[in-house]
CSV table of C-alpha atoms in Angstrom, one decimal:
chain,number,residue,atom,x,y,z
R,272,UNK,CA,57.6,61.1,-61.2
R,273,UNK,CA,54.4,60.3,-59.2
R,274,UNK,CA,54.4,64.4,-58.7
R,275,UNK,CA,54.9,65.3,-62.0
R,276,UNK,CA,55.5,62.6,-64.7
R,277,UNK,CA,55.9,64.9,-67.2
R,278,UNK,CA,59.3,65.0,-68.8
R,279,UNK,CA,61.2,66.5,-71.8
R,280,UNK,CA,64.3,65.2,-74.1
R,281,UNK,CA,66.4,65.3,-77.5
R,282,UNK,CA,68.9,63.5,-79.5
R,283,UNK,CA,70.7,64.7,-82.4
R,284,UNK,CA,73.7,63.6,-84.3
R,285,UNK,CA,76.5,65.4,-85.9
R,286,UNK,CA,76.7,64.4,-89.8
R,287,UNK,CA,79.9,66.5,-90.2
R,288,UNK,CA,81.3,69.7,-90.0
R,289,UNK,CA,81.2,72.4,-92.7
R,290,UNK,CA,84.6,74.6,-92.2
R,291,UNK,CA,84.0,76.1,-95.6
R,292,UNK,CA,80.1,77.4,-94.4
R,293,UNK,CA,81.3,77.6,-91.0
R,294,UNK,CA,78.6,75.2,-89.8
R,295,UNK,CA,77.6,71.8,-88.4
R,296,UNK,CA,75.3,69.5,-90.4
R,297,UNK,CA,72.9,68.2,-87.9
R,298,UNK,CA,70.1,65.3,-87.1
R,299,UNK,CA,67.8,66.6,-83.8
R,300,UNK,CA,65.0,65.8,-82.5
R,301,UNK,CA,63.1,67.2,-79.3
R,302,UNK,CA,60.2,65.6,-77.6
R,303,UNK,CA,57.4,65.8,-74.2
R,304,UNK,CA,56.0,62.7,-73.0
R,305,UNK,CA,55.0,61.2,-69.3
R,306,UNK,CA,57.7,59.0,-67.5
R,307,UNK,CA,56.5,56.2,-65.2
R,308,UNK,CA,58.1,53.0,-64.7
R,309,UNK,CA,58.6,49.7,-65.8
R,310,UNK,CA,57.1,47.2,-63.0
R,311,UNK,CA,57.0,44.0,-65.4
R,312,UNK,CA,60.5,42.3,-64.7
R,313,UNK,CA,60.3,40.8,-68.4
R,314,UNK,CA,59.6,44.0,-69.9
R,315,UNK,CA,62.6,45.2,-67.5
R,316,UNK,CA,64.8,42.3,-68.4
R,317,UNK,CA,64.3,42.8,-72.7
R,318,UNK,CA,65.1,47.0,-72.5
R,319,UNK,CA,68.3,46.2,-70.4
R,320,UNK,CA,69.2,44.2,-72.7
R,321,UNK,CA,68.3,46.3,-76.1
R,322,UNK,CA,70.5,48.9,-74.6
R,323,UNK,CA,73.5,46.4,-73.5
R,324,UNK,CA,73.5,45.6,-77.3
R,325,UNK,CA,73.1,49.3,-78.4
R,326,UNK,CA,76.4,50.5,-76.7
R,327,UNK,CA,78.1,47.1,-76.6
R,328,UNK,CA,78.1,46.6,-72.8
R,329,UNK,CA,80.0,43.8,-71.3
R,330,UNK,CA,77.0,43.6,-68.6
R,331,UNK,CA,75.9,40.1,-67.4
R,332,UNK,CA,73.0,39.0,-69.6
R,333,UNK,CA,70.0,38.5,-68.8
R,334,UNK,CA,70.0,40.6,-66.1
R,335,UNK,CA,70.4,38.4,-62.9
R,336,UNK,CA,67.3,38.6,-60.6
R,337,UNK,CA,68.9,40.8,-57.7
R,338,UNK,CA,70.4,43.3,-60.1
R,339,UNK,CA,67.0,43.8,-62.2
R,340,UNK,CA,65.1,44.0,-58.7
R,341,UNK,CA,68.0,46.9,-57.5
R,342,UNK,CA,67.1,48.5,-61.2
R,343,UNK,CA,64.9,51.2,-62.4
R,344,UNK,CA,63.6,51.5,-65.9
R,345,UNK,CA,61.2,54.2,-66.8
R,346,UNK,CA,59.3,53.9,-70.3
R,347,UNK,CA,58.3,57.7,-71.9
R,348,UNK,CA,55.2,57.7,-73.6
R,349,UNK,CA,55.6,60.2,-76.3
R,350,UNK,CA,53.2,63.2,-76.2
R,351,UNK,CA,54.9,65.4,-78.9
R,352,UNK,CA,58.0,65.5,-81.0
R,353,UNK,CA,60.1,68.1,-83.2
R,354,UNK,CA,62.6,67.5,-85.8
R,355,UNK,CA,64.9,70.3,-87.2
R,356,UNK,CA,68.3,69.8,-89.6
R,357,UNK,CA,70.8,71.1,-91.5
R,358,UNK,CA,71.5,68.5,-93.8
R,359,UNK,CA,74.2,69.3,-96.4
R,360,UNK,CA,73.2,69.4,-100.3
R,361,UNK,CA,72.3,66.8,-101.9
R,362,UNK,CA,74.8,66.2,-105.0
């Protein structure tokens, strides 16, 4: 990253499958954006924690001070994003 902080990345998610159209109804989205990381252990500690609760981690919370110090973080600033789907009718 201190090279090149540029960095690229997508989500999506599957709404369901069409057998009958032979297709998947779809959510993506693709982005850019520069990486660098998160120094600030509070700022650290809170996006640990946001993604403990997301997936439902069993992780010790907060984040003791030797595991958050052994822990990287990096924050993406977004410099562009793209959305496409495939969305099935509306009714």
């Amino acid at each position: 990253m201190k090279r090149d902080s540029r960095v690229a990345f997508s989500m999506f998610t599957v709404i369901a499958i069409d057998k009958e159209k032979a297709t998947t109804r779809y959510r993506s989205l693709l982005g850019t954006g520069q990486a660098e990381l998160v120094e600030n252990a509070e700022e650290k500690r809170a996006a640990l924690a946001a993604l403990a609760e997301k997936y439902d981690s069993r992780c010790t919370l907060p984040v003791p001070d030797k595991m958050l110090a052994a822990t990287g973080v990096v924050r993406i600033r977004i410099v562009s994003l793209t959305g496409k789907r495939n969305e099935p009718p509306a009714n």
